[in-house]
Amino acid sequence: MPPRSTRPVAPLDDDDYPAYTMGRAAEMLGATPAFLRALGEHRLITPLRSEGGHRRYSRYQLRVAARARELVDQGTPVEAACRIVILEDQLEEAQRMNEELRTQRGAPQQKSTA
């Protein structure tokens, strides 16, 4: 057996590592490359570029794109779907920060009414 590689496997575990080509990303989402380009045009995701200039997508970007695809499949225009996903992400981040501040201050947590 050949010796194992000494290279770290960190990119395999990194949600932000640009591991997927446009074609593979589109295939995984059940979408077209044009759909991914549209998400880029609306600034929902910005793929990194390989040395040859090809778009490369991360797992995190694919999850974001999948959420946009769900909305589009439900009849939401692409531009509106991108805005909704951006707002959902901002809300989630604000809630996370709010919870961190509460924890740091020792304030009692509010119960969810949902």
PDB file of C-alpha atoms in Angstrom:
ATOM      1  CA  MET A   1       0.000   0.000   0.000  1.00  0.00           C
ATOM      2  CA  PRO A   2       1.336   3.452  -0.784  1.00  0.00           C
ATOM      3  CA  PRO A   3       1.945   5.735   2.185  1.00  0.00           C
ATOM      4  CA  ARG A   4      -0.885   8.013   3.183  1.00  0.00           C
ATOM      5  CA  SER A   5      -0.658  11.590   2.072  1.00  0.00           C
ATOM      6  CA  THR A   6       0.713  14.015   4.621  1.00  0.00           C
ATOM      7  CA  ARG A   7      -1.541  16.769   3.301  1.00  0.00           C
ATOM      8  CA  PRO A   8      -4.131  17.975   5.807  1.00  0.00           C
ATOM      9  CA  VAL A   9      -7.763  17.075   5.100  1.00  0.00           C
ATOM     10  CA  ALA A  10      -9.015  20.445   6.338  1.00  0.00           C
ATOM     11  CA  PRO A  11     -10.450  21.498   2.939  1.00  0.00           C
ATOM     12  CA  LEU A  12     -12.683  18.424   3.044  1.00  0.00           C
ATOM     13  CA  ASP A  13     -14.220  19.641   6.287  1.00  0.00           C
ATOM     14  CA  ASP A  14     -14.356  23.326   5.352  1.00  0.00           C
ATOM     15  CA  ASP A  15     -17.849  24.495   4.323  1.00  0.00           C
ATOM     16  CA  ASP A  16     -16.275  27.495   2.587  1.00  0.00           C
ATOM     17  CA  TYR A  17     -13.761  25.549   0.489  1.00  0.00           C
ATOM     18  CA  PRO A  18     -14.623  26.054  -3.214  1.00  0.00           C
ATOM     19  CA  ALA A  19     -14.713  22.381  -4.157  1.00  0.00           C
ATOM     20  CA  TYR A  20     -17.466  22.212  -6.783  1.00  0.00           C
ATOM     21  CA  THR A  21     -17.381  23.260 -10.419  1.00  0.00           C
ATOM     22  CA  MET A  22     -20.355  25.057 -11.883  1.00  0.00           C
ATOM     23  CA  GLY A  23     -21.487  21.950 -13.730  1.00  0.00           C
ATOM     24  CA  ARG A  24     -21.274  19.744 -10.647  1.00  0.00           C
ATOM     25  CA  ALA A  25     -22.961  22.373  -8.460  1.00  0.00           C
ATOM     26  CA  ALA A  26     -25.824  22.746 -10.943  1.00  0.00           C
ATOM     27  CA  GLU A  27     -26.199  18.966 -11.133  1.00  0.00           C
ATOM     28  CA  MET A  28     -26.305  18.647  -7.337  1.00  0.00           C
ATOM     29  CA  LEU A  29     -29.000  21.327  -7.125  1.00  0.00           C
ATOM     30  CA  GLY A  30     -31.006  20.017 -10.043  1.00  0.00           C
ATOM     31  CA  ALA A  31     -30.602  23.432 -11.636  1.00  0.00           C
ATOM     32  CA  THR A  32     -28.874  24.911 -14.649  1.00  0.00           C
ATOM     33  CA  PRO A  33     -25.605  26.828 -14.784  1.00  0.00           C
ATOM     34  CA  ALA A  34     -27.724  29.833 -15.825  1.00  0.00           C
ATOM     35  CA  PHE A  35     -29.550  29.624 -12.494  1.00  0.00           C
ATOM     36  CA  LEU A  36     -26.233  29.756 -10.624  1.00  0.00           C
ATOM     37  CA  ARG A  37     -25.103  32.700 -12.750  1.00  0.00           C
ATOM     38  CA  ALA A  38     -28.380  34.486 -11.928  1.00  0.00           C
ATOM     39  CA  LEU A  39     -27.744  34.014  -8.205  1.00  0.00           C
ATOM     40  CA  GLY A  40     -24.353  35.612  -8.731  1.00  0.00           C
ATOM     41  CA  GLU A  41     -25.841  38.506 -10.685  1.00  0.00           C
ATOM     42  CA  HIS A  42     -28.236  39.164  -7.798  1.00  0.00           C
ATOM     43  CA  ARG A  43     -25.318  38.974  -5.343  1.00  0.00           C
ATOM     44  CA  LEU A  44     -26.653  36.032  -3.377  1.00  0.00           C
ATOM     45  CA  ILE A  45     -23.503  33.985  -3.870  1.00  0.00           C
ATOM     46  CA  THR A  46     -20.130  34.932  -5.295  1.00  0.00           C
ATOM     47  CA  PRO A  47     -18.184  31.891  -6.416  1.00  0.00           C
ATOM     48  CA  LEU A  48     -14.428  31.888  -6.238  1.00  0.00           C
ATOM     49  CA  ARG A  49     -12.514  31.446  -9.456  1.00  0.00           C
ATOM     50  CA  SER A  50      -9.979  28.760 -10.272  1.00  0.00           C
ATOM     51  CA  GLU A  51      -6.646  29.740 -11.780  1.00  0.00           C
ATOM     52  CA  GLY A  52      -8.236  29.123 -15.179  1.00  0.00           C
ATOM     53  CA  GLY A  53     -11.130  31.473 -14.352  1.00  0.00           C
ATOM     54  CA  HIS A  54     -13.780  28.804 -13.780  1.00  0.00           C
ATOM     55  CA  ARG A  55     -16.399  29.319 -11.081  1.00  0.00           C
ATOM     56  CA  ARG A  56     -15.995  27.151  -7.966  1.00  0.00           C
ATOM     57  CA  TYR A  57     -18.687  26.771  -5.299  1.00  0.00           C
ATOM     58  CA  SER A  58     -18.486  25.787  -1.636  1.00  0.00           C
ATOM     59  CA  ARG A  59     -20.896  23.593   0.315  1.00  0.00           C
ATOM     60  CA  TYR A  60     -22.173  26.678   2.131  1.00  0.00           C
ATOM     61  CA  GLN A  61     -22.900  28.393  -1.190  1.00  0.00           C
ATOM     62  CA  LEU A  62     -24.722  25.292  -2.404  1.00  0.00           C
ATOM     63  CA  ARG A  63     -26.950  25.317   0.703  1.00  0.00           C
ATOM     64  CA  VAL A  64     -27.770  28.979   0.057  1.00  0.00           C
ATOM     65  CA  ALA A  65     -28.453  28.244  -3.609  1.00  0.00           C
ATOM     66  CA  ALA A  66     -30.670  25.293  -2.639  1.00  0.00           C
ATOM     67  CA  ARG A  67     -32.793  27.575  -0.441  1.00  0.00           C
ATOM     68  CA  ALA A  68     -33.162  30.036  -3.324  1.00  0.00           C
ATOM     69  CA  ARG A  69     -34.092  27.144  -5.605  1.00  0.00           C
ATOM     70  CA  GLU A  70     -36.858  26.092  -3.177  1.00  0.00           C
ATOM     71  CA  LEU A  71     -38.347  29.587  -3.332  1.00  0.00           C
ATOM     72  CA  VAL A  72     -38.085  29.759  -7.120  1.00  0.00           C
ATOM     73  CA  ASP A  73     -39.742  26.359  -7.416  1.00  0.00           C
ATOM     74  CA  GLN A  74     -42.622  27.758  -5.337  1.00  0.00           C
ATOM     75  CA  GLY A  75     -43.092  30.563  -7.872  1.00  0.00           C
ATOM     76  CA  THR A  76     -40.958  33.330  -6.366  1.00  0.00           C
ATOM     77  CA  PRO A  77     -39.000  35.355  -8.943  1.00  0.00           C
ATOM     78  CA  VAL A  78     -35.217  34.808  -8.737  1.00  0.00           C
ATOM     79  CA  GLU A  79     -34.497  38.397  -7.673  1.00  0.00           C
ATOM     80  CA  ALA A  80     -37.059  38.204  -4.856  1.00  0.00           C
ATOM     81  CA  ALA A  81     -35.835  34.750  -3.799  1.00  0.00           C
ATOM     82  CA  CYS A  82     -32.294  36.104  -3.492  1.00  0.00           C
ATOM     83  CA  ARG A  83     -33.486  39.008  -1.357  1.00  0.00           C
ATOM     84  CA  ILE A  84     -35.519  36.691   0.884  1.00  0.00           C
ATOM     85  CA  VAL A  85     -32.540  34.378   1.446  1.00  0.00           C
ATOM     86  CA  ILE A  86     -30.303  37.369   2.253  1.00  0.00           C
ATOM     87  CA  LEU A  87     -32.866  38.678   4.765  1.00  0.00           C
ATOM     88  CA  GLU A  88     -33.282  35.219   6.339  1.00  0.00           C
ATOM     89  CA  ASP A  89     -29.510  35.003   6.756  1.00  0.00           C
ATOM     90  CA  GLN A  90     -29.342  38.487   8.300  1.00  0.00           C
ATOM     91  CA  LEU A  91     -32.153  37.630  10.715  1.00  0.00           C
ATOM     92  CA  GLU A  92     -30.455  34.401  11.762  1.00  0.00           C
ATOM     93  CA  GLU A  93     -27.186  36.254  12.385  1.00  0.00           C
ATOM     94  CA  ALA A  94     -28.931  38.991  14.389  1.00  0.00           C
ATOM     95  CA  GLN A  95     -30.684  36.381  16.520  1.00  0.00           C
ATOM     96  CA  ARG A  96     -27.382  34.576  17.122  1.00  0.00           C
ATOM     97  CA  MET A  97     -25.675  37.828  18.155  1.00  0.00           C
ATOM     98  CA  ASN A  98     -28.606  38.748  20.404  1.00  0.00           C
ATOM     99  CA  GLU A  99     -28.389  35.369  22.129  1.00  0.00           C
ATOM    100  CA  GLU A 100     -24.634  35.802  22.615  1.00  0.00           C
ATOM    101  CA  LEU A 101     -25.175  39.200  24.222  1.00  0.00           C
ATOM    102  CA  ARG A 102     -27.857  37.804  26.519  1.00  0.00           C
ATOM    103  CA  THR A 103     -25.556  34.993  27.571  1.00  0.00           C
ATOM    104  CA  GLN A 104     -22.662  37.397  28.227  1.00  0.00           C
ATOM    105  CA  ARG A 105     -24.840  39.670  30.350  1.00  0.00           C
ATOM    106  CA  GLY A 106     -26.533  36.832  32.169  1.00  0.00           C
ATOM    107  CA  ALA A 107     -29.952  38.143  31.184  1.00  0.00           C
ATOM    108  CA  PRO A 108     -32.870  35.726  31.352  1.00  0.00           C
ATOM    109  CA  GLN A 109     -33.752  34.191  28.000  1.00  0.00           C
ATOM    110  CA  GLN A 110     -37.119  34.941  26.437  1.00  0.00           C
ATOM    111  CA  LYS A 111     -39.360  31.986  25.806  1.00  0.00           C
ATOM    112  CA  SER A 112     -40.454  31.350  22.255  1.00  0.00           C
ATOM    113  CA  THR A 113     -44.170  31.847  21.636  1.00  0.00           C
ATOM    114  CA  ALA A 114     -44.138  29.691  18.529  1.00  0.00           C
TER     115      ALA A 114
END
